[in-house]
CSV table of C-alpha atoms in Angstrom, one decimal:
chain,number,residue,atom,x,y,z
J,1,UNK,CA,-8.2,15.4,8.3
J,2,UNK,CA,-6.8,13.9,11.3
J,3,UNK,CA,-6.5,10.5,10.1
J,4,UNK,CA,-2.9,10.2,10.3
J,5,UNK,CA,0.2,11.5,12.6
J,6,UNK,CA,3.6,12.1,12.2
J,7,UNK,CA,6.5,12.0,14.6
J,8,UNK,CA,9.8,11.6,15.7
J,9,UNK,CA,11.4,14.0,13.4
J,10,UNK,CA,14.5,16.1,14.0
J,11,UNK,CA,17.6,17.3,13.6
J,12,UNK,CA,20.7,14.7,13.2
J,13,UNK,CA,24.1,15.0,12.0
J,14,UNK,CA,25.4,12.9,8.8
J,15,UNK,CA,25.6,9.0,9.5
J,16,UNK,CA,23.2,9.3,12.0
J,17,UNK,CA,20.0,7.3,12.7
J,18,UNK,CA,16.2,8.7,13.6
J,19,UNK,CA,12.8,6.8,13.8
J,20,UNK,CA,9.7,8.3,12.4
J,21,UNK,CA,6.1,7.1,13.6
J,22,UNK,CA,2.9,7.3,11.7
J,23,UNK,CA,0.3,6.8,14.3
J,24,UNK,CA,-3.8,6.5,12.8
J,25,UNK,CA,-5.8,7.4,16.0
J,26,UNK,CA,-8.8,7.7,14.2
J,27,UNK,CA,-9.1,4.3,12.1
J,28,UNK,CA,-10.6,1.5,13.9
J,29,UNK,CA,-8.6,-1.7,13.4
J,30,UNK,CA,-10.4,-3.4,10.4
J,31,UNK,CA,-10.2,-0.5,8.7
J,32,UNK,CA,-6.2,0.3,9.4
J,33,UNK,CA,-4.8,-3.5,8.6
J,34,UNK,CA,-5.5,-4.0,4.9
J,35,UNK,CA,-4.1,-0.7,3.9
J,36,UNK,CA,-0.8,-0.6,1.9
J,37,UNK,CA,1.0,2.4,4.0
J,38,UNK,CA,3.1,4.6,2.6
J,39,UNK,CA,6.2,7.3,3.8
J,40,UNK,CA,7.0,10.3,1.2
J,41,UNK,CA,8.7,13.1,1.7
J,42,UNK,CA,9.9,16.2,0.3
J,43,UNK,CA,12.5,18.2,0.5
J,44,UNK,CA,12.6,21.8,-0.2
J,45,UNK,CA,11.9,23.2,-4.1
J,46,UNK,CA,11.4,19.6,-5.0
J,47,UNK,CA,8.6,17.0,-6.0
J,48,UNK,CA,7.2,15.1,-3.1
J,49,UNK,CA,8.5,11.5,-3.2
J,50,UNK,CA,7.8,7.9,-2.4
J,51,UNK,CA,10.2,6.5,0.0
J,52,UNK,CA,9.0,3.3,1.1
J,53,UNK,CA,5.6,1.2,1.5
J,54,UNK,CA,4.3,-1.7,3.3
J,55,UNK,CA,1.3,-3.7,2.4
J,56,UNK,CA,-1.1,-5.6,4.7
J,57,UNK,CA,1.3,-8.8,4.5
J,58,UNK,CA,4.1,-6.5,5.5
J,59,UNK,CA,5.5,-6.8,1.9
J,60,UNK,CA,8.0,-4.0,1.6
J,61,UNK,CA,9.4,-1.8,-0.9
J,62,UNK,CA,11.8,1.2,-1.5
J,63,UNK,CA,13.3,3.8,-3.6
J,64,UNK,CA,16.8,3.2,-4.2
J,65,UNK,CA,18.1,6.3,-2.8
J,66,UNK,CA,16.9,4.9,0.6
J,67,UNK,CA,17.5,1.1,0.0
J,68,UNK,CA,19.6,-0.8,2.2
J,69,UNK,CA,19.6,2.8,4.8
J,70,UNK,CA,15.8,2.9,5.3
J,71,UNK,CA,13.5,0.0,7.0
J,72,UNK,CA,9.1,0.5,6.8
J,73,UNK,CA,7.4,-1.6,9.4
J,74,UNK,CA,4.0,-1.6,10.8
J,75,UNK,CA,1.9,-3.3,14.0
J,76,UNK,CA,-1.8,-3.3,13.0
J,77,UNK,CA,-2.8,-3.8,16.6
J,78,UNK,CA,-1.1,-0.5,17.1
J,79,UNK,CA,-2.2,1.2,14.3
J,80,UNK,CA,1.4,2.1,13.8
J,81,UNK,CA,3.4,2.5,11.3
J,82,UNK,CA,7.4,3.3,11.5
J,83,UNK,CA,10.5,4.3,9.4
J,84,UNK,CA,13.9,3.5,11.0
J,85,UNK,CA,16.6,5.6,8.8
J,86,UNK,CA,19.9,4.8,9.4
J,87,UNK,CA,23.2,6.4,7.9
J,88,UNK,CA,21.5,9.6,7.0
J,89,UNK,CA,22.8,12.2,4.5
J,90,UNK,CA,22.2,15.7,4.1
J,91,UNK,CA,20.4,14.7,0.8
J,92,UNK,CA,17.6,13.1,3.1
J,93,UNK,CA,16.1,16.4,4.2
J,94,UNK,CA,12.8,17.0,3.9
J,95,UNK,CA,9.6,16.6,5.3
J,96,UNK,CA,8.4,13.5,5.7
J,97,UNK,CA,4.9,12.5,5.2
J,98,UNK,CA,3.0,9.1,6.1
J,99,UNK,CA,-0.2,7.8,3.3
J,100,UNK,CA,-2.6,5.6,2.0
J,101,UNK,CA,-4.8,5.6,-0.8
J,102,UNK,CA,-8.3,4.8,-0.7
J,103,UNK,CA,-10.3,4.6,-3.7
J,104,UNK,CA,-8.4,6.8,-5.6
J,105,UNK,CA,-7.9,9.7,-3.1
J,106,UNK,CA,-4.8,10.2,-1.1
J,107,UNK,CA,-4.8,10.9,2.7
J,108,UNK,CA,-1.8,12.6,4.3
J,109,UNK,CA,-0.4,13.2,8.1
J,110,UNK,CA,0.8,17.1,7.9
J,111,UNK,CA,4.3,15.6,8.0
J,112,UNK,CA,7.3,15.5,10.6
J,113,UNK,CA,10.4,18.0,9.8
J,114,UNK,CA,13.7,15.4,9.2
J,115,UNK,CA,17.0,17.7,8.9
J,116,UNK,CA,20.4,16.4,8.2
J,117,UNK,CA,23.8,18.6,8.8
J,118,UNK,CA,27.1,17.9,7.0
């Protein structure tokens, strides 16, 4: 609980552009830098989803309804990490959840609200 915090969400019109922030206040630095970090999200009466990920050696990957739209960074010193979503559509609504997986378990922020009108 606690480990991870969402924000930056909103509301946005098609074709427009919002950065989300995944700050980890609680992880000291050591621990924060070698975790692969994750954004999800899920949007409503569906599956939650992985959007994109970026290792420790900022090494990035996403799905392809995001790719090319969508850019994951991270500053370890900051224990931030970010999502910069450009050209949103309506079909990127959700709630949108930063991750990491340690040892098999999955920790979760309680998610930033991302809402797209037509």
């Amino acid at each position: 609980q606690g480990q991870l915090v969402e924000s930056g969400g909103g509301l946005v019109q098609d074709g427009g552009s919002l950065r989300l922030s995944c700050k980890a206040p609680r992880m000291i630095f050591s621990v924060y830098s070698p975790k692969t970090m994750n954004w999800y999200r899920q949007a409503p009466g569906k599956q939650r989803e992985l959007v994109a990920s970026i290792t420790s050696d900022r090494l990035t990957s996403y799905s392809d309804a995001v790719k090319g739209r969508f850019t994951i960074s991270r500053d370890n010193s900051r224990k931030t990490t970010w999502l910069q979503m450009n050209s949103l559509k309506p079909d990127d609504t959700g709630v949108y959840y930063c991750n990491f997986n340690e040892r098999g378990t999955d920790y979760w922020g309680p998610g930033t609200q991302v809402t797209v009108s037509s």
